XYZ file of C-alpha atoms in Angstrom:
533
model
C 102.468 -102.986 43.819
C 101.303 -100.936 41.155
C 99.377 -102.665 37.925
C 99.416 -101.887 34.286
C 96.002 -100.276 33.290
C 96.491 -99.575 29.474
C 99.349 -99.576 27.321
C 102.161 -100.101 26.513
C 101.540 -97.861 23.384
C 104.607 -97.297 21.131
C 104.469 -93.817 19.704
C 107.637 -91.676 18.359
C 110.010 -93.727 16.635
C 113.275 -92.626 14.702
C 116.180 -93.812 13.826
C 117.784 -94.092 17.445
C 115.002 -93.436 19.945
C 111.492 -94.551 20.667
C 108.796 -93.187 23.389
C 106.502 -95.773 25.158
C 103.337 -94.453 26.738
C 101.794 -96.408 29.874
C 99.010 -95.984 32.360
C 99.106 -97.466 35.566
C 96.942 -97.680 39.016
C 99.297 -96.255 41.260
C 102.667 -94.172 41.508
C 105.890 -95.964 40.597
C 108.865 -96.121 38.176
C 108.338 -97.531 34.628
C 111.196 -98.953 32.841
C 111.391 -99.952 29.054
C 114.472 -101.259 27.567
C 116.464 -99.852 30.447
C 115.052 -96.630 30.537
C 112.759 -95.167 33.122
C 110.279 -92.456 33.926
C 108.282 -91.803 37.020
C 104.665 -91.686 36.884
C 102.589 -88.509 36.870
C 99.322 -88.320 38.446
C 96.198 -86.966 36.934
C 93.392 -87.172 39.319
C 93.031 -91.070 40.701
C 95.027 -91.842 37.475
C 98.662 -92.288 36.746
C 100.699 -92.196 33.406
C 104.280 -92.405 32.289
C 106.028 -91.484 28.865
C 109.556 -93.571 28.873
C 112.158 -91.892 26.387
C 114.268 -94.635 24.891
C 117.348 -93.332 23.390
C 120.636 -94.794 22.060
C 118.957 -97.611 19.930
C 120.896 -98.782 16.611
C 119.309 -97.666 13.168
C 117.800 -100.379 11.145
C 117.237 -102.899 14.214
C 114.385 -104.469 15.926
C 114.442 -105.066 19.406
C 111.889 -106.998 21.612
C 111.194 -105.268 24.815
C 108.986 -105.623 27.970
C 107.612 -103.078 30.431
C 108.681 -102.949 34.091
C 106.910 -101.181 37.120
C 109.246 -100.990 39.921
C 111.395 -103.705 38.185
C 108.607 -106.200 37.931
C 107.611 -107.178 34.507
C 104.074 -106.523 33.895
C 103.875 -106.765 30.065
C 103.985 -108.978 27.898
C 101.404 -110.737 29.456
C 102.096 -114.321 30.649
C 100.868 -117.150 27.966
C 100.253 -114.544 25.406
C 99.273 -115.855 22.053
C 100.989 -112.558 20.437
C 104.432 -112.043 19.253
C 106.839 -109.888 21.445
C 106.231 -106.415 21.202
C 109.333 -104.589 19.303
C 110.808 -101.431 19.083
C 112.011 -101.255 15.174
C 114.115 -98.450 13.630
C 113.945 -99.830 10.417
C 113.158 -97.349 7.344
C 109.343 -96.326 6.745
C 108.216 -97.939 3.598
C 104.691 -98.982 4.992
C 102.199 -96.847 6.706
C 98.691 -97.639 7.647
C 95.924 -94.951 8.256
C 92.177 -94.242 8.885
C 89.723 -92.638 11.076
C 86.879 -93.100 12.969
C 86.983 -95.888 15.263
C 84.105 -96.364 17.606
C 84.516 -98.891 20.499
C 82.823 -102.168 20.014
C 79.639 -102.547 21.936
C 81.084 -105.703 24.027
C 84.792 -104.738 24.684
C 87.185 -107.849 23.486
C 84.584 -109.481 21.055
C 85.552 -110.262 17.656
C 82.444 -110.579 16.194
C 80.531 -108.107 14.333
C 78.440 -105.546 16.160
C 75.814 -103.189 14.519
C 78.560 -100.936 13.320
C 80.059 -104.119 11.384
C 83.537 -105.806 12.209
C 86.206 -103.412 13.547
C 88.832 -103.361 10.416
C 91.777 -102.530 12.614
C 90.937 -105.795 14.781
C 91.174 -107.892 11.876
C 94.251 -106.310 10.626
C 95.978 -106.944 13.967
C 94.741 -110.728 13.766
C 96.156 -110.971 10.473
C 99.231 -109.151 11.177
C 100.107 -111.393 14.162
C 100.348 -114.292 11.908
C 102.676 -112.493 9.447
C 106.514 -112.551 9.560
C 107.930 -109.643 11.004
C 109.307 -108.133 7.693
C 105.653 -107.528 6.424
C 104.824 -105.659 9.407
C 103.864 -101.780 8.690
C 106.112 -99.142 10.253
C 103.465 -96.530 10.999
C 100.078 -96.354 12.014
C 98.166 -92.856 11.711
C 94.919 -92.635 13.322
C 93.087 -89.390 11.821
C 90.356 -88.513 14.353
C 87.255 -89.762 16.380
C 89.454 -92.449 18.478
C 86.750 -92.022 21.198
C 83.248 -90.658 20.839
C 82.738 -88.360 23.822
C 79.015 -87.490 22.819
C 78.161 -90.838 21.434
C 79.713 -93.692 23.856
C 78.471 -97.230 24.036
C 75.663 -98.514 25.896
C 77.954 -100.055 28.688
C 79.647 -96.566 28.855
C 76.139 -94.896 29.120
C 75.043 -97.339 32.130
C 78.234 -96.577 33.560
C 77.628 -92.842 33.392
C 73.985 -93.256 34.772
C 75.362 -95.226 37.822
C 78.040 -92.213 38.141
C 75.930 -89.328 37.853
C 72.232 -90.185 37.235
C 70.538 -87.836 34.829
C 72.996 -85.164 35.302
C 73.665 -83.163 32.010
C 75.263 -84.257 29.769
C 73.003 -87.142 30.120
C 74.645 -90.334 27.980
C 77.854 -88.058 27.312
C 81.148 -88.067 29.115
C 82.405 -84.841 30.819
C 85.141 -85.359 33.072
C 88.880 -86.364 32.859
C 87.820 -89.808 34.481
C 84.665 -90.291 32.227
C 87.127 -89.438 29.176
C 89.463 -92.244 30.628
C 86.936 -94.741 30.603
C 86.337 -94.288 26.814
C 90.173 -94.873 26.147
C 90.092 -97.775 28.346
C 87.221 -99.294 26.489
C 88.627 -98.704 23.345
C 92.401 -99.702 23.436
C 91.934 -102.355 25.980
C 91.084 -104.986 23.154
C 93.775 -107.492 23.230
C 94.318 -106.978 19.333
C 94.666 -103.346 19.555
C 96.628 -103.259 22.545
C 99.272 -105.619 20.821
C 99.359 -103.778 17.684
C 99.699 -100.393 19.366
C 102.319 -101.725 21.478
C 104.393 -102.637 18.135
C 103.655 -100.115 15.532
C 104.556 -96.718 16.099
C 101.543 -94.538 16.452
C 100.575 -91.148 15.408
C 97.041 -89.548 16.218
C 95.126 -86.356 15.867
C 91.726 -85.373 17.125
C 88.221 -84.636 15.578
C 85.006 -83.483 16.435
C 83.716 -86.563 18.137
C 86.863 -86.713 20.580
C 85.177 -83.649 22.067
C 81.642 -83.569 20.346
C 79.965 -83.535 17.225
C 80.624 -80.230 14.998
C 83.103 -79.135 17.506
C 84.015 -75.689 16.543
C 81.821 -75.587 13.250
C 81.051 -72.023 13.571
C 81.002 -68.919 16.151
C 77.212 -69.562 16.835
C 77.625 -72.997 17.869
C 80.602 -72.249 20.023
C 78.089 -69.359 21.416
C 75.639 -72.054 21.976
C 77.736 -74.468 23.623
C 79.077 -71.796 26.009
C 75.709 -71.331 27.599
C 75.384 -74.822 28.568
C 76.089 -75.385 32.199
C 78.563 -78.218 31.334
C 80.453 -77.064 28.391
C 83.404 -75.666 30.320
C 83.777 -78.889 32.080
C 83.621 -80.936 28.833
C 86.331 -78.613 26.975
C 88.637 -78.597 30.020
C 88.621 -82.648 30.462
C 88.445 -83.495 26.850
C 91.572 -81.478 25.737
C 93.424 -82.557 28.926
C 92.709 -86.074 28.446
C 93.747 -85.676 24.927
C 97.161 -84.040 25.669
C 97.751 -86.928 28.106
C 96.618 -90.241 25.900
C 97.147 -88.591 22.406
C 99.361 -85.727 22.110
C 102.565 -86.015 23.967
C 103.252 -89.247 22.217
C 103.414 -87.486 19.087
C 106.314 -85.437 19.922
C 109.887 -86.691 19.749
C 112.277 -86.739 22.490
C 113.955 -82.844 21.328
C 110.438 -81.445 21.244
C 109.380 -83.241 24.613
C 112.689 -81.644 26.335
C 111.749 -78.429 25.005
C 107.964 -78.439 26.417
C 107.421 -76.679 29.297
C 103.983 -78.200 30.198
C 105.500 -81.482 29.851
C 108.208 -80.717 32.343
C 106.101 -79.281 34.833
C 103.888 -82.441 34.539
C 106.397 -84.989 34.899
C 108.402 -83.172 37.544
C 105.393 -82.767 39.762
C 104.674 -84.855 42.680
C 101.065 -83.843 42.960
C 98.122 -84.301 41.212
C 98.295 -82.169 38.080
C 94.690 -82.365 36.873
C 93.908 -78.451 37.442
C 97.431 -77.868 35.840
C 96.316 -79.332 32.912
C 92.768 -78.352 32.960
C 93.718 -74.894 33.035
C 95.970 -75.209 30.374
C 93.276 -76.761 28.264
C 91.217 -73.917 28.890
C 93.330 -71.477 27.543
C 94.259 -73.727 24.654
C 90.641 -73.475 23.789
C 90.293 -69.733 23.678
C 90.534 -67.680 20.475
C 92.389 -64.176 21.188
C 93.527 -62.034 18.523
C 92.924 -64.156 15.596
C 95.057 -67.210 17.184
C 95.230 -69.999 19.344
C 97.815 -70.297 22.455
C 98.614 -73.829 21.537
C 99.528 -75.859 18.089
C 98.661 -79.464 18.318
C 99.700 -79.617 14.460
C 103.085 -81.410 14.384
C 105.723 -82.738 11.861
C 107.307 -86.242 12.021
C 110.023 -87.260 9.331
C 110.255 -90.903 8.408
C 113.628 -90.696 6.441
C 112.871 -89.534 3.018
C 109.059 -89.222 4.084
C 107.640 -86.174 5.959
C 104.349 -86.219 7.448
C 102.801 -82.953 8.601
C 99.783 -83.644 10.661
C 97.184 -80.382 10.771
C 94.787 -79.843 13.583
C 91.536 -79.049 11.952
C 89.572 -78.399 14.890
C 91.166 -76.702 17.953
C 92.758 -74.350 15.710
C 89.941 -72.894 13.851
C 89.624 -69.057 13.978
C 85.880 -68.207 13.879
C 85.771 -64.721 15.583
C 87.633 -62.856 12.727
C 86.683 -61.512 9.287
C 87.138 -64.926 7.646
C 86.406 -68.060 9.082
C 89.794 -70.081 8.835
C 90.395 -73.670 9.425
C 93.632 -72.664 11.309
C 94.887 -69.311 12.180
C 97.448 -67.426 10.113
C 100.243 -67.829 12.517
C 99.625 -71.608 12.495
C 99.523 -71.902 8.440
C 102.672 -70.011 8.425
C 104.203 -72.806 10.557
C 102.797 -75.433 8.267
C 104.227 -73.583 5.197
C 107.549 -73.450 6.762
C 107.497 -77.064 8.022
C 106.147 -78.380 4.364
C 109.292 -77.403 2.800
C 112.391 -79.276 2.541
C 114.480 -82.326 1.147
C 112.320 -85.260 1.280
C 110.768 -87.786 -1.776
C 107.006 -87.799 -0.136
C 105.029 -85.225 1.476
C 102.022 -86.779 3.462
C 99.500 -84.257 4.928
C 97.376 -85.501 7.582
C 94.164 -83.760 8.053
C 91.485 -85.241 9.958
C 88.808 -83.636 7.209
C 89.637 -84.104 3.418
C 90.766 -81.269 1.560
C 89.219 -82.541 -1.739
C 85.792 -83.944 -1.388
C 83.144 -84.867 -3.504
C 82.466 -82.114 -6.264
C 78.620 -81.491 -5.081
C 79.637 -81.624 -1.363
C 82.518 -78.804 -2.075
C 80.397 -76.830 -3.813
C 77.629 -76.897 -1.530
C 79.859 -76.343 1.366
C 81.272 -73.447 -0.031
C 77.811 -72.083 -0.942
C 76.712 -72.480 2.473
C 79.824 -70.726 4.149
C 78.400 -67.711 2.092
C 74.736 -68.123 2.994
C 75.461 -68.350 6.735
C 77.320 -65.240 6.465
C 74.344 -63.232 5.510
C 72.322 -61.195 7.734
C 68.847 -61.822 9.054
C 66.928 -65.140 8.545
C 68.866 -66.472 5.605
C 71.988 -66.409 7.641
C 70.449 -68.003 10.479
C 68.885 -70.818 7.902
C 72.358 -71.137 6.527
C 73.869 -71.487 10.220
C 71.253 -74.233 10.851
C 71.965 -76.181 7.601
C 75.729 -76.059 8.178
C 75.029 -77.760 11.613
C 72.634 -80.481 10.561
C 74.311 -81.215 7.230
C 78.005 -81.182 8.916
C 78.929 -78.690 6.281
C 82.290 -77.859 7.779
C 85.256 -79.257 5.758
C 87.875 -77.596 3.983
C 85.620 -75.874 1.287
C 83.463 -74.421 3.947
C 86.739 -72.693 5.033
C 86.997 -71.172 1.654
C 90.244 -68.961 2.303
C 91.873 -71.903 4.356
C 90.958 -74.150 0.899
C 92.573 -71.614 -1.389
C 95.720 -71.078 0.988
C 96.204 -74.838 1.097
C 95.942 -75.315 -2.584
C 98.346 -72.554 -3.239
C 100.889 -74.061 -0.891
C 100.431 -77.583 -2.604
C 100.915 -76.166 -5.923
C 104.176 -74.175 -5.160
C 105.620 -77.283 -3.357
C 104.567 -79.387 -6.163
C 105.873 -77.044 -8.835
C 109.324 -76.528 -7.219
C 112.279 -77.874 -8.936
C 113.188 -80.251 -6.092
C 109.223 -81.078 -5.698
C 108.430 -84.404 -4.061
C 107.237 -87.385 -6.127
C 103.925 -87.242 -4.504
C 102.102 -84.947 -2.437
C 99.220 -86.927 -0.482
C 96.467 -85.441 1.806
C 95.472 -88.428 4.097
C 92.072 -87.682 5.772
C 89.191 -89.580 7.222
C 85.631 -88.496 8.661
C 83.407 -88.802 5.822
C 82.379 -92.327 6.540
C 83.151 -93.114 2.668
C 86.644 -93.921 1.382
C 88.063 -92.436 -1.977
C 91.002 -91.524 -3.814
C 91.103 -88.420 -5.879
C 93.866 -86.601 -7.931
C 94.310 -82.848 -8.556
C 95.272 -80.997 -11.392
C 96.269 -77.666 -11.705
C 96.113 -75.209 -14.505
C 99.758 -75.037 -14.402
C 101.057 -78.564 -14.257
C 103.119 -79.881 -10.868
C 105.851 -82.009 -11.013
C 104.607 -83.806 -7.930
C 101.503 -86.224 -8.388
C 98.894 -84.501 -6.134
C 95.947 -87.019 -4.475
C 93.564 -86.798 -1.640
C 93.406 -90.060 0.000
C 90.479 -90.820 2.305
C 89.996 -93.958 4.534
C 86.913 -94.020 6.847
C 85.472 -95.539 9.023
C 87.614 -97.971 10.758
C 84.801 -99.166 12.955
C 81.689 -96.982 12.439
C 79.884 -98.225 9.213
C 76.876 -95.643 8.958
C 73.160 -96.882 7.828
C 73.057 -97.923 4.064
C 71.143 -94.922 3.234
C 73.957 -92.775 3.457
C 75.732 -94.532 0.793
C 73.480 -93.441 -1.815
C 73.927 -89.720 -0.774
C 77.486 -90.151 -0.620
C 77.509 -91.609 -4.217
C 75.379 -88.973 -5.515
C 77.866 -86.365 -4.020
C 80.173 -87.502 -6.897
C 77.505 -87.055 -9.862
C 78.472 -84.465 -12.574
C 75.455 -83.159 -13.119
C 74.503 -82.139 -9.342
C 78.351 -80.766 -9.042
C 77.879 -78.883 -12.269
C 74.600 -76.983 -11.206
C 75.801 -76.276 -7.892
C 79.076 -74.884 -9.802
C 77.110 -72.549 -11.803
C 75.205 -71.481 -8.531
C 78.402 -71.003 -6.903
C 79.369 -68.555 -9.859
C 76.402 -66.734 -9.382
C 76.890 -66.236 -5.633
C 80.574 -64.870 -6.567
C 82.511 -67.713 -5.002
C 85.802 -67.377 -6.734
C 86.608 -70.563 -9.250
C 88.266 -73.430 -7.782
C 92.014 -73.266 -7.380
C 92.489 -76.593 -8.426
C 90.292 -79.362 -10.511
C 90.262 -82.908 -9.378
C 88.736 -86.194 -10.497
C 88.082 -89.230 -8.562
C 90.467 -92.417 -9.425
C 88.785 -94.935 -6.912
C 85.508 -95.005 -5.068
C 83.534 -94.134 -3.332
C 84.130 -97.352 -1.353
C 81.812 -97.881 1.795
C 82.334 -100.077 4.810
C 84.794 -100.517 7.753
C 88.347 -100.119 6.187
C 91.909 -99.579 6.653
C 94.158 -98.057 4.143
C 97.870 -98.656 3.299
C 100.644 -96.625 1.799
C 103.724 -98.608 0.659
C 106.572 -96.408 -0.474
C 109.891 -97.774 -2.498
C 112.023 -95.179 -3.371
C 110.107 -92.265 -5.383
C 107.076 -94.552 -5.998
C 104.244 -95.320 -3.782
C 101.112 -97.361 -3.820
C 97.528 -96.888 -2.106
C 95.570 -100.010 -1.197
C 92.243 -100.044 0.576
C 91.011 -103.174 2.526
C 87.632 -103.367 4.096
C 86.723 -105.726 6.804
C 83.889 -108.333 5.827
C 81.812 -110.687 8.206
C 83.708 -114.186 8.543
C 86.354 -112.965 5.818
C 88.594 -110.668 7.409
C 90.123 -107.883 5.239
C 89.159 -107.755 1.482
C 91.171 -105.535 -0.653
C 88.829 -103.601 -2.585
C 91.260 -100.525 -4.153
C 94.690 -100.506 -5.239
C 96.189 -97.317 -6.990
C 99.888 -97.361 -8.121
C 101.637 -93.835 -7.705
C 104.649 -93.968 -9.779
C 107.011 -90.996 -10.269
C 105.063 -88.331 -12.362
């Protein structure tokens, strides 16, 4: 009899349907709430995404998971409440990024990275009434660290392939799977993800630090003997573990690769890795695969942008996403809703000093000779690869947000939700021609990966006005266009492992940031009301 390896993970939920993802140790039929799906095989592993349809709106339904009609979840004697599919209107959203696995799987005590904020939240949530549970969870990148695994994974890799390159890093689908097993197997996280619908997007460490920062970086990686295997396994495993769950039933039905995979009775690893290899290629200023996606939560629209794989690096301008994909973003950013949430693993509005520095570095790295090589080296060492380092894309996004926020039917708020930068903050945007919408950059990072304390001083200084003014004057001298938008920090910078909340009522919303403290659970460190402007 097949056994459950990982999951269930509740993914796409709307008013009448849901999808539930599982991994098993063998071929079987998986059933959830009376709906069934056969597993598909990738290497030695087996997966299923069960589509549950015909649900009643605004209801809460407890469910179990059965493999060949044998109940395997929830586990007997569990201290957690039953996992549920809730089709209520979305009013509470939790988000964050950068969650490294704990050094000791399942341990609740803090490790050298500090207490896990999502773990702490799951422990609090399980004792709350269901009416206080969040309706959605958004994980904005770095769910697994392919290039910086835990000591346990490094030891496992050494036993598996000795000193074969890349030492201490994963390279195959099976090794990626071990990262997900370690990260998602904690009882608290497993229960949380079985109950709160979860959307995801990758960032660099899901593949490798600085992934696609520039064309020289990409050429450098292509020269290594193992990079081809890494990118094939990385994107194939992302498709299985994260991407397909971002899609709703109608999108899945139109997805030719999903149809091929789920209808096959053979191992589809080769099929997925060939797809991944093509998805990584840049041809004529475009990518063959769009990882960006859209979710509608009633009067809330969530638009999640791929800021890693979709980069265009070979053209005359470095672009965060290609023109074709940005056209799709602009098309899907329009509609009848009260709040627009733009999920971007990388912040759009950064500390002013860092923002100007990144635009300056982009210009420097494009110079010929030693100056360009120096600029490229600085970019990679200092991680200068956010939206301001892709100036054309930064300005296009600013223009899009201004058009949306100035329209007669503008949403009450336009919030860019981000992570990556290992400190949290809120910044409010102001345009020369004011918008009807309140426009904010909301950043929550990390969930569990607090960097050394010396980084805190550097991040705090990057907000200092004298530094920002000096760098902006230098940008003027270098011919960099004026910023299309002004912004000011309204909360932060905040440090430590954190999660953020958006509570939405009608056309008003509230942003709250909570940080995990050893022995104290989560402590509120920021709260910001976002009433209708």
